[in-house]
PDB file of C-alpha atoms in Angstrom:
ATOM      1  CA  UNK A   5       0.000   0.000   0.000  1.00  0.00           C
ATOM      2  CA  UNK A   6       1.450   3.364  -1.006  1.00  0.00           C
ATOM      3  CA  UNK A   7       1.144   6.381   1.240  1.00  0.00           C
ATOM      4  CA  UNK A   8      -0.195   9.516  -0.344  1.00  0.00           C
ATOM      5  CA  UNK A   9       1.912  12.656  -0.604  1.00  0.00           C
ATOM      6  CA  UNK A  10      -0.003  15.887  -0.211  1.00  0.00           C
ATOM      7  CA  UNK A  11       1.027  19.396  -1.138  1.00  0.00           C
ATOM      8  CA  UNK A  12       1.589  21.756   1.764  1.00  0.00           C
ATOM      9  CA  UNK A  13      -1.342  23.998   2.688  1.00  0.00           C
ATOM     10  CA  UNK A  14      -0.613  27.121   4.690  1.00  0.00           C
ATOM     11  CA  UNK A  15       2.380  29.423   4.906  1.00  0.00           C
ATOM     12  CA  UNK A  16       4.493  30.817   7.743  1.00  0.00           C
ATOM     13  CA  UNK A  17       7.432  33.117   8.473  1.00  0.00           C
ATOM     14  CA  UNK A  18       9.548  32.776  11.602  1.00  0.00           C
ATOM     15  CA  UNK A  19      11.648  35.515  13.195  1.00  0.00           C
ATOM     16  CA  UNK A  20      13.507  35.794  16.483  1.00  0.00           C
ATOM     17  CA  UNK A  21      14.050  39.050  18.324  1.00  0.00           C
ATOM     18  CA  UNK A  22      14.794  39.729  22.002  1.00  0.00           C
ATOM     19  CA  UNK A  23      14.524  36.027  22.905  1.00  0.00           C
ATOM     20  CA  UNK A  24      11.017  35.901  21.442  1.00  0.00           C
ATOM     21  CA  UNK A  25       9.982  33.654  18.565  1.00  0.00           C
ATOM     22  CA  UNK A  26       7.410  35.264  16.264  1.00  0.00           C
ATOM     23  CA  UNK A  27       5.507  33.170  13.759  1.00  0.00           C
ATOM     24  CA  UNK A  28       3.310  34.876  11.167  1.00  0.00           C
ATOM     25  CA  UNK A  29       1.158  32.294   9.443  1.00  0.00           C
ATOM     26  CA  UNK A  30      -1.646  32.097   6.918  1.00  0.00           C
ATOM     27  CA  UNK A  31      -3.955  29.079   7.015  1.00  0.00           C
ATOM     28  CA  UNK A  32      -5.597  26.651   6.690  1.00  0.00           C
ATOM     29  CA  UNK A  33      -2.872  24.137   7.540  1.00  0.00           C
ATOM     30  CA  UNK A  34      -2.300  20.469   6.845  1.00  0.00           C
ATOM     31  CA  UNK A  35       0.144  18.040   8.473  1.00  0.00           C
ATOM     32  CA  UNK A  36       2.710  18.380   5.664  1.00  0.00           C
ATOM     33  CA  UNK A  37       3.086  22.100   6.357  1.00  0.00           C
ATOM     34  CA  UNK A  38       3.363  21.576  10.110  1.00  0.00           C
ATOM     35  CA  UNK A  39       6.047  18.869   9.683  1.00  0.00           C
ATOM     36  CA  UNK A  40       8.179  21.253   7.616  1.00  0.00           C
ATOM     37  CA  UNK A  41       7.477  24.076  10.074  1.00  0.00           C
ATOM     38  CA  UNK A  42       8.461  21.867  13.019  1.00  0.00           C
ATOM     39  CA  UNK A  43      11.798  21.013  11.379  1.00  0.00           C
ATOM     40  CA  UNK A  44      12.665  24.644  10.555  1.00  0.00           C
ATOM     41  CA  UNK A  45      11.511  25.958  13.937  1.00  0.00           C
ATOM     42  CA  UNK A  46      13.639  23.349  15.730  1.00  0.00           C
ATOM     43  CA  UNK A  47      16.764  24.669  13.989  1.00  0.00           C
ATOM     44  CA  UNK A  48      15.931  28.278  14.893  1.00  0.00           C
ATOM     45  CA  UNK A  49      15.258  27.487  18.560  1.00  0.00           C
ATOM     46  CA  UNK A  50      18.991  27.118  19.120  1.00  0.00           C
ATOM     47  CA  UNK A  51      19.074  30.934  18.954  1.00  0.00           C
ATOM     48  CA  UNK A  52      16.794  31.185  22.016  1.00  0.00           C
ATOM     49  CA  UNK A  53      17.689  30.767  25.671  1.00  0.00           C
ATOM     50  CA  UNK A  54      15.241  29.632  28.338  1.00  0.00           C
ATOM     51  CA  UNK A  55      12.898  31.057  29.360  1.00  0.00           C
ATOM     52  CA  UNK A  56      11.597  32.311  26.026  1.00  0.00           C
ATOM     53  CA  UNK A  57       8.206  33.277  24.652  1.00  0.00           C
ATOM     54  CA  UNK A  58       6.326  33.166  21.388  1.00  0.00           C
ATOM     55  CA  UNK A  59       3.900  35.319  19.446  1.00  0.00           C
ATOM     56  CA  UNK A  60       1.756  33.552  16.848  1.00  0.00           C
ATOM     57  CA  UNK A  61       0.159  35.966  14.384  1.00  0.00           C
ATOM     58  CA  UNK A  62      -2.448  34.003  12.454  1.00  0.00           C
ATOM     59  CA  UNK A  63      -4.186  35.205   9.289  1.00  0.00           C
ATOM     60  CA  UNK A  64      -6.381  33.748   6.571  1.00  0.00           C
ATOM     61  CA  UNK A  65      -8.345  30.804   7.920  1.00  0.00           C
ATOM     62  CA  UNK A  66      -5.945  29.505  10.584  1.00  0.00           C
ATOM     63  CA  UNK A  67      -7.527  26.148  11.248  1.00  0.00           C
ATOM     64  CA  UNK A  68      -5.789  22.786  11.343  1.00  0.00           C
ATOM     65  CA  UNK A  69      -6.753  19.378  10.030  1.00  0.00           C
ATOM     66  CA  UNK A  70      -6.804  16.805  12.856  1.00  0.00           C
ATOM     67  CA  UNK A  71      -3.440  15.463  11.622  1.00  0.00           C
ATOM     68  CA  UNK A  72      -1.961  18.979  11.515  1.00  0.00           C
ATOM     69  CA  UNK A  73      -3.237  19.707  15.019  1.00  0.00           C
ATOM     70  CA  UNK A  74      -1.623  16.503  16.335  1.00  0.00           C
ATOM     71  CA  UNK A  75       1.666  17.428  14.632  1.00  0.00           C
ATOM     72  CA  UNK A  76       1.515  20.965  16.009  1.00  0.00           C
ATOM     73  CA  UNK A  77       0.908  19.638  19.518  1.00  0.00           C
ATOM     74  CA  UNK A  78       4.156  17.647  19.212  1.00  0.00           C
ATOM     75  CA  UNK A  79       5.862  20.890  18.192  1.00  0.00           C
ATOM     76  CA  UNK A  80       4.426  22.681  21.241  1.00  0.00           C
ATOM     77  CA  UNK A  81       5.651  19.893  23.536  1.00  0.00           C
ATOM     78  CA  UNK A  82       9.126  20.152  21.928  1.00  0.00           C
ATOM     79  CA  UNK A  83       9.156  23.911  22.463  1.00  0.00           C
ATOM     80  CA  UNK A  84       8.108  23.587  26.066  1.00  0.00           C
ATOM     81  CA  UNK A  85      10.952  21.149  26.713  1.00  0.00           C
ATOM     82  CA  UNK A  86      13.336  23.687  25.138  1.00  0.00           C
ATOM     83  CA  UNK A  87      12.265  26.583  27.378  1.00  0.00           C
ATOM     84  CA  UNK A  88       9.115  28.159  25.917  1.00  0.00           C
ATOM     85  CA  UNK A  89       7.100  29.417  28.878  1.00  0.00           C
ATOM     86  CA  UNK A  90       4.189  31.356  27.307  1.00  0.00           C
ATOM     87  CA  UNK A  91       2.534  32.194  23.999  1.00  0.00           C
ATOM     88  CA  UNK A  92       0.366  35.053  22.779  1.00  0.00           C
ATOM     89  CA  UNK A  93      -1.904  34.580  19.763  1.00  0.00           C
ATOM     90  CA  UNK A  94      -2.965  37.407  17.474  1.00  0.00           C
ATOM     91  CA  UNK A  95      -5.745  36.549  15.043  1.00  0.00           C
ATOM     92  CA  UNK A  96      -5.407  39.254  12.396  1.00  0.00           C
ATOM     93  CA  UNK A  97      -8.123  39.375   9.766  1.00  0.00           C
ATOM     94  CA  UNK A  98      -8.652  35.684  10.434  1.00  0.00           C
ATOM     95  CA  UNK A  99     -11.720  33.715   9.424  1.00  0.00           C
ATOM     96  CA  UNK A 100     -12.989  31.007  11.733  1.00  0.00           C
ATOM     97  CA  UNK A 101     -11.535  32.625  14.857  1.00  0.00           C
ATOM     98  CA  UNK A 102     -13.753  30.627  17.229  1.00  0.00           C
ATOM     99  CA  UNK A 103     -12.410  27.355  15.781  1.00  0.00           C
ATOM    100  CA  UNK A 104      -8.817  28.601  15.999  1.00  0.00           C
ATOM    101  CA  UNK A 105      -9.312  29.739  19.598  1.00  0.00           C
ATOM    102  CA  UNK A 106     -10.705  26.316  20.509  1.00  0.00           C
ATOM    103  CA  UNK A 107      -7.921  24.405  18.729  1.00  0.00           C
ATOM    104  CA  UNK A 108      -5.039  26.485  20.072  1.00  0.00           C
ATOM    105  CA  UNK A 109      -6.569  26.942  23.521  1.00  0.00           C
ATOM    106  CA  UNK A 110      -7.136  23.183  23.912  1.00  0.00           C
ATOM    107  CA  UNK A 111      -3.596  22.390  22.759  1.00  0.00           C
ATOM    108  CA  UNK A 112      -1.898  24.902  25.060  1.00  0.00           C
ATOM    109  CA  UNK A 113      -4.185  24.000  28.003  1.00  0.00           C
ATOM    110  CA  UNK A 114      -3.291  20.306  27.578  1.00  0.00           C
ATOM    111  CA  UNK A 115       0.403  21.263  27.642  1.00  0.00           C
ATOM    112  CA  UNK A 116      -0.105  23.606  30.636  1.00  0.00           C
ATOM    113  CA  UNK A 117       1.412  26.558  28.785  1.00  0.00           C
ATOM    114  CA  UNK A 118       0.075  30.003  29.718  1.00  0.00           C
ATOM    115  CA  UNK A 119      -1.377  31.767  26.677  1.00  0.00           C
ATOM    116  CA  UNK A 120      -3.556  34.669  25.683  1.00  0.00           C
ATOM    117  CA  UNK A 121      -5.439  35.834  22.601  1.00  0.00           C
ATOM    118  CA  UNK A 122      -4.337  39.446  22.114  1.00  0.00           C
ATOM    119  CA  UNK A 123      -5.914  42.127  19.916  1.00  0.00           C
ATOM    120  CA  UNK A 124      -2.605  43.020  18.237  1.00  0.00           C
ATOM    121  CA  UNK A 125       1.149  42.416  18.375  1.00  0.00           C
ATOM    122  CA  UNK A 126       1.752  45.349  20.761  1.00  0.00           C
ATOM    123  CA  UNK A 127      -0.739  43.894  23.250  1.00  0.00           C
ATOM    124  CA  UNK A 128       0.824  40.435  22.810  1.00  0.00           C
ATOM    125  CA  UNK A 129       4.294  41.817  23.562  1.00  0.00           C
ATOM    126  CA  UNK A 130       2.980  43.656  26.643  1.00  0.00           C
ATOM    127  CA  UNK A 131       1.320  40.515  28.007  1.00  0.00           C
ATOM    128  CA  UNK A 132       4.418  38.374  27.420  1.00  0.00           C
ATOM    129  CA  UNK A 133       6.727  40.987  28.980  1.00  0.00           C
ATOM    130  CA  UNK A 134       4.462  41.196  32.045  1.00  0.00           C
ATOM    131  CA  UNK A 135       4.277  37.405  32.247  1.00  0.00           C
ATOM    132  CA  UNK A 136       8.082  37.118  32.203  1.00  0.00           C
ATOM    133  CA  UNK A 137       8.457  39.890  34.789  1.00  0.00           C
ATOM    134  CA  UNK A 138       5.908  38.218  37.093  1.00  0.00           C
ATOM    135  CA  UNK A 139       7.457  34.767  36.757  1.00  0.00           C
ATOM    136  CA  UNK A 140      10.967  36.130  37.434  1.00  0.00           C
ATOM    137  CA  UNK A 141       9.680  37.871  40.571  1.00  0.00           C
ATOM    138  CA  UNK A 142       8.163  34.607  41.808  1.00  0.00           C
ATOM    139  CA  UNK A 143      11.472  32.754  41.327  1.00  0.00           C
ATOM    140  CA  UNK A 144      13.418  35.188  43.507  1.00  0.00           C
TER     141      UNK A 144
END
């Protein structure tokens, strides 16, 4: 039995600045896209030092097939083990926001990673900065 190869659906750009990973993506997404994304993101994470945070800016129709969601959850678990402590989501001009909120919220809740859905990138940065400041105060 031959396995089917599917074309990637969905696009993303990854940047790192001030120990924060920012992913700007345009969905919908399938597992093939998330597998490639996971591989590239793993290479870039070497530029981050724990604890680090992430902003996920999601556009288009940022929903995931069940296979893509499972693959992304593995990516989230990998990130957590490599020092990611919180994530802020920004749903810019996104269709199907209630589905995306449910998918991402469920995934991050299951991994016990603090997260927020912010109105814009500035608000996301503020929340993440405050989160880091609060968690550093609690460690002292």
